[in-house]
Short mmCIF file of C-alpha atoms in Angstrom, two decimals:
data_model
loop_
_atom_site.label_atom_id
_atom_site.label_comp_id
_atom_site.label_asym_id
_atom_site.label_seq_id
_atom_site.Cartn_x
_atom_site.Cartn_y
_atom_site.Cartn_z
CA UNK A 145 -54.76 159.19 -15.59
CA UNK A 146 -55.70 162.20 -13.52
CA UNK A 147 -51.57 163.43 -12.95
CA UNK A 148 -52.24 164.29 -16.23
CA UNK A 149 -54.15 167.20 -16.17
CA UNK A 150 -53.08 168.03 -12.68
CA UNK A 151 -50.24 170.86 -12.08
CA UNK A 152 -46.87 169.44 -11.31
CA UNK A 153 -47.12 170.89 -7.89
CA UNK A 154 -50.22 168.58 -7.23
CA UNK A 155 -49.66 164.89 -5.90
CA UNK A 156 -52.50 162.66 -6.46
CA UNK A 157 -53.65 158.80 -6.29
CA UNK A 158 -56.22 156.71 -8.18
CA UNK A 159 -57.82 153.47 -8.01
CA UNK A 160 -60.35 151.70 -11.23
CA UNK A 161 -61.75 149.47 -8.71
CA UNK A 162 -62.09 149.15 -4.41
CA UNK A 163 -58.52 148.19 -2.61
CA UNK A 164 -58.97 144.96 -0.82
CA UNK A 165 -55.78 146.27 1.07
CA UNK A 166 -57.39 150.18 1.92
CA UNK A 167 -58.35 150.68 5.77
CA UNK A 168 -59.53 153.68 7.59
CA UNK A 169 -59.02 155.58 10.94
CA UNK A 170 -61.34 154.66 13.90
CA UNK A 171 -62.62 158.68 13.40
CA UNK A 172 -63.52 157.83 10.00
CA UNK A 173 -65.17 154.63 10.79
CA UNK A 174 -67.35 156.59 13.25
CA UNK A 175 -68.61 159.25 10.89
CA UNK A 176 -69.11 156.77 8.05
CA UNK A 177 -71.72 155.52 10.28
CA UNK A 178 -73.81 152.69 9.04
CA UNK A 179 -73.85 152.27 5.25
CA UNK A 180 -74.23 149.59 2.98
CA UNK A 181 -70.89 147.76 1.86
CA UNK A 182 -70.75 149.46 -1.54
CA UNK A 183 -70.45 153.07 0.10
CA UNK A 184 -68.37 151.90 2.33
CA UNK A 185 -65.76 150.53 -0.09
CA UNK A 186 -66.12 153.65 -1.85
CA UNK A 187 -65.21 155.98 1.47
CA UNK A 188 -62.46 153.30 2.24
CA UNK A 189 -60.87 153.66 -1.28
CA UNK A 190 -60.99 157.23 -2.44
CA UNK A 191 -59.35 157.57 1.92
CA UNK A 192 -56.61 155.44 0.30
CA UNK A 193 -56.12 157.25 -2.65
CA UNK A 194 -55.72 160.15 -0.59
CA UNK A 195 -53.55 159.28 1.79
CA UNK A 196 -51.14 157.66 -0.95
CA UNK A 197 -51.61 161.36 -2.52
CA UNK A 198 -50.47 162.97 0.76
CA UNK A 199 -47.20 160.63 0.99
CA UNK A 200 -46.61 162.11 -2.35
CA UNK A 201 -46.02 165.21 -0.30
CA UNK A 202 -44.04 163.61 1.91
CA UNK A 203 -46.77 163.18 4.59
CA UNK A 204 -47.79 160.81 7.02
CA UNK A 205 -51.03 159.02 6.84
CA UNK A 206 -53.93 161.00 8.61
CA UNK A 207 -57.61 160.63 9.43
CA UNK A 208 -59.47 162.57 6.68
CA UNK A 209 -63.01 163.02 8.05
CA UNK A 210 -65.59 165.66 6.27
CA UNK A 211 -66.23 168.61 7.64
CA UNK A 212 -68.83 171.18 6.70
CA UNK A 213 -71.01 170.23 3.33
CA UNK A 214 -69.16 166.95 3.09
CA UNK A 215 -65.67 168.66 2.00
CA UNK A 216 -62.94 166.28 3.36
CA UNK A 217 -60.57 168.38 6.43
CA UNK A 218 -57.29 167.52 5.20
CA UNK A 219 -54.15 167.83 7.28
CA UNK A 220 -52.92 171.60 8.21
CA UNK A 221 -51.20 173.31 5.16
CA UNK A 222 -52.41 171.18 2.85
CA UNK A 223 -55.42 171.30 0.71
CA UNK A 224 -57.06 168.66 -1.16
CA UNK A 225 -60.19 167.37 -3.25
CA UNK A 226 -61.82 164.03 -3.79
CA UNK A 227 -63.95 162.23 -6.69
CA UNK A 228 -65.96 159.04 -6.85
CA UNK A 229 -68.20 157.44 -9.97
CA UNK A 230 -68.63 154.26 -10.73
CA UNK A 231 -65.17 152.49 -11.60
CA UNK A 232 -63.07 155.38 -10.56
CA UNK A 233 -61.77 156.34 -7.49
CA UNK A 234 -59.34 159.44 -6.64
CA UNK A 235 -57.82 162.41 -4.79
CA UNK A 236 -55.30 164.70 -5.14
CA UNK A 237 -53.42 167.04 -2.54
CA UNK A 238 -51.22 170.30 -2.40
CA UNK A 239 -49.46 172.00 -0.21
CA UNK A 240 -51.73 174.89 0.97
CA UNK A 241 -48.11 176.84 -0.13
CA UNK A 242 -48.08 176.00 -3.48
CA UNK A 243 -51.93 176.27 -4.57
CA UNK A 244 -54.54 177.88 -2.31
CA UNK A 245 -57.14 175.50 -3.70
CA UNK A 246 -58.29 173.04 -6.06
CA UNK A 247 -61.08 171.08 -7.17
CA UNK A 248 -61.16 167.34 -8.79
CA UNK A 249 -64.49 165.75 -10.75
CA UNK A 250 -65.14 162.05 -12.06
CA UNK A 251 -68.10 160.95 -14.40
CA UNK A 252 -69.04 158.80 -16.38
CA UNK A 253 -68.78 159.80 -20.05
CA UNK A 254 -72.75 159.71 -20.88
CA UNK A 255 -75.13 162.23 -21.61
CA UNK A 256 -76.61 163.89 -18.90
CA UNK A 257 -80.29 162.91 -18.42
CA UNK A 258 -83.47 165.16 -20.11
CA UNK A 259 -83.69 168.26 -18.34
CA UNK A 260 -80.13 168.11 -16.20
CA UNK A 261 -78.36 170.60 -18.74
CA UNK A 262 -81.12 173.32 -18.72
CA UNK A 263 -80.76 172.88 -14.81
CA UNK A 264 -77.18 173.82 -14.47
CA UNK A 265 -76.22 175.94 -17.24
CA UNK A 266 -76.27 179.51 -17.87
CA UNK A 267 -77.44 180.08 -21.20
CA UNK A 268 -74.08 181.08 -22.92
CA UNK A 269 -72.98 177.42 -21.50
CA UNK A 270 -76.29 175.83 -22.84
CA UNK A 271 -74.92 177.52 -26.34
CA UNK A 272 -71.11 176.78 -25.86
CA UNK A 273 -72.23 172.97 -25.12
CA UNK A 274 -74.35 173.20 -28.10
CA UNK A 275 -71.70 174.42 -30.49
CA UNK A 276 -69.06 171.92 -29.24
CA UNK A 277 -71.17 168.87 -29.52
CA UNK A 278 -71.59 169.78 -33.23
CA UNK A 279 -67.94 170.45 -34.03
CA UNK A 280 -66.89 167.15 -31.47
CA UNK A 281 -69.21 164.74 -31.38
CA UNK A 282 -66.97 162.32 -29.77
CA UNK A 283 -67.07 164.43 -26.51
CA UNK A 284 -70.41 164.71 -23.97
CA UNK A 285 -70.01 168.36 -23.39
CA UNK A 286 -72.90 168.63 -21.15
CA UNK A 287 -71.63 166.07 -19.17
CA UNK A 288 -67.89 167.28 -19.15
CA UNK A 289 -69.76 171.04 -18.22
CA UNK A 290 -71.50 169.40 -14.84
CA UNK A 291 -68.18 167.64 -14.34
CA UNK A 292 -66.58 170.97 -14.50
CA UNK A 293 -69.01 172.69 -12.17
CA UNK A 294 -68.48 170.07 -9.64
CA UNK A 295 -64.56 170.39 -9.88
CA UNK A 296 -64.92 174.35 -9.19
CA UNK A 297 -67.49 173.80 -6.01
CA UNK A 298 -65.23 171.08 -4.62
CA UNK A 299 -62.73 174.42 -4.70
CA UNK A 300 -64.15 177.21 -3.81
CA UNK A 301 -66.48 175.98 -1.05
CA UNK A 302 -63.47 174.84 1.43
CA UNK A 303 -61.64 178.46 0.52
CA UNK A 304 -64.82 180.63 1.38
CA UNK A 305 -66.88 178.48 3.55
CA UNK A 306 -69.73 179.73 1.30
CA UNK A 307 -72.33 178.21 -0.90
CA UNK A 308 -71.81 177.97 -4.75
CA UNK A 309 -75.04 176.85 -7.07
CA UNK A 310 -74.42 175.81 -10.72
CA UNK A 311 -75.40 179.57 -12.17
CA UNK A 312 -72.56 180.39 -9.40
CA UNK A 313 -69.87 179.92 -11.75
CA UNK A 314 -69.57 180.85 -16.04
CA UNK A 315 -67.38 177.55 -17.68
CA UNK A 316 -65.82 177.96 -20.67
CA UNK A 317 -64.91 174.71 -22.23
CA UNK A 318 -61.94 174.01 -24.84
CA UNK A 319 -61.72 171.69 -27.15
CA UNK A 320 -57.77 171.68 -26.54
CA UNK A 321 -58.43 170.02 -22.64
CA UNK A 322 -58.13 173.21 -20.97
CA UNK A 323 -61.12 175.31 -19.16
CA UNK A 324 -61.75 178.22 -17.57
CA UNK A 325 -64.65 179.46 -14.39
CA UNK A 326 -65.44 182.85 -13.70
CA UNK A 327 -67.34 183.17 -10.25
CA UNK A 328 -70.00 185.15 -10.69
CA UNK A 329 -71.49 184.70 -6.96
CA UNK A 330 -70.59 187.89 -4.69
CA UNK A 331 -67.75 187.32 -2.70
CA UNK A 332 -68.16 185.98 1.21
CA UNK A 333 -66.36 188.40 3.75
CA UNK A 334 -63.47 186.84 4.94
CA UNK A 335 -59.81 187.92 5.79
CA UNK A 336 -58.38 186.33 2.38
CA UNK A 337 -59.84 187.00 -0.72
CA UNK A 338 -61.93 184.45 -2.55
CA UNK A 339 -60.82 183.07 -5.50
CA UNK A 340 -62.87 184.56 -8.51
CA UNK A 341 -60.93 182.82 -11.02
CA UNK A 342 -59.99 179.29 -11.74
CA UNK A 343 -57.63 177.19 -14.47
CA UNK A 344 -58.42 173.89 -15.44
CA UNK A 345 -58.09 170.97 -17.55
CA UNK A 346 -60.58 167.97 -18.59
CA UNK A 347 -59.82 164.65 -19.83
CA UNK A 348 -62.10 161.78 -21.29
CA UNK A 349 -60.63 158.17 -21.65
CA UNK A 350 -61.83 155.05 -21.18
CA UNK A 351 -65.44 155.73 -20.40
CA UNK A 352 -64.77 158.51 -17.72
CA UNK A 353 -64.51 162.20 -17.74
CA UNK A 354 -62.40 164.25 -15.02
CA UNK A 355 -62.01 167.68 -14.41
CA UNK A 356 -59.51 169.54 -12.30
CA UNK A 357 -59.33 173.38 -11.31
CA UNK A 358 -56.88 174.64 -9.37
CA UNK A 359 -56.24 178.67 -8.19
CA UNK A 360 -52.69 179.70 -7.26
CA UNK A 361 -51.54 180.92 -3.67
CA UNK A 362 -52.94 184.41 -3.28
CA UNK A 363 -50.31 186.82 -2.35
#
């Protein structure tokens, strides 16, 4: 479901339930720690996902162990982005090449609960969610706009190193399945630029809604 708002260049893996046959590394074992069975067939699953995503690329299984803020260190060259909800496992991997980085969401398709939206949104997104719901009902636009802000952290925090809150970022939702962020946070100083701008796509099916950003290779 998620290959199909991801770019062709993008390899990814998903799973609607835990993999009875998913293991992980002894260095992932260690810094899962001591957690409860559900989180830790969640860890071992979305791992497996991954790792099929990264033979899609034609590489070898490898330890995939978070690193600063949780963001997962994939392999060199490559760069990569994990999601877990309820019922829905996934990852999806580039080569560092091909996209310089991108950023994957899963939720469940609900509304978000009273006071959430005021939270995250700017107030042109508080009015773009409010204008969509009316024209597509069918859709929870506040939840697909958290989704979205998730999908854009996921992607610029591993390419800057650098914090990004939810008025961070201006989302401009489609009713076509596309999107579009704007960073709005000043850049961090670092020898490549930060990515201020960032494609995407959403999808909602079957009780989930994903979210994918991606920004090309800077030249």
């Amino acid at each position: 479901m998620i290959d199909e708002i991801l770019p062709a260049a993008v390899m990814s893996a998903e799973s609607f339930g835990d993999e009875p046959d998913a293991w992980l590394f002894p260095e992932e074992r260690t810094a899962l720690g001591e957690v409860g069975e559900p989180r830790r067939r969640e860890y071992t699953t979305v791992r497996h996902c991954a790792r099929r995503a990264l033979g899609g690329l034609g590489l070898a299984p490898a330890p995939l162990v978070a690193g600063a803020r949780g963001a997962p260190r994939w392999p060199e060259g490559v760069v990569g982005s994990m999601t877990h909800c309820a019922g829905y496992r996934a990852a999806a991997t580039a080569h560092r090449s091909d996209v310089h980085t991108l950023g994957i969401d899963a939720e469940p398709h609900a509304p978000l609960p009273d006071g959430v939206l005021e939270y995250i949104a700017l107030p042109q997104e508080a009015s773009e969610v409010t204008r969509l719901a009316r024209h597509t009902p069918a859709v929870h636009w506040d939840r697909l706009l958290f989704c979205a802000k998730e999908a854009v952290y996921k992607a610029w925090f591993p390419a800057t190193q650098s914090w990004l809150g939810f008025e961070g970022a201006a989302i401009s939702l489609a009713p076509d399945g596309t999107l579009h962020a704007h960073v709005l946070s000043p850049a961090p100083s670092q020898p490549v630029p930060a990515p201020r701008e960032f494609a995407g796509r959403w999808l909602v099916r079957d009780g989930l809604v994903l979210a994918c950003v991606v920004s090309p290779t800077l030249d």
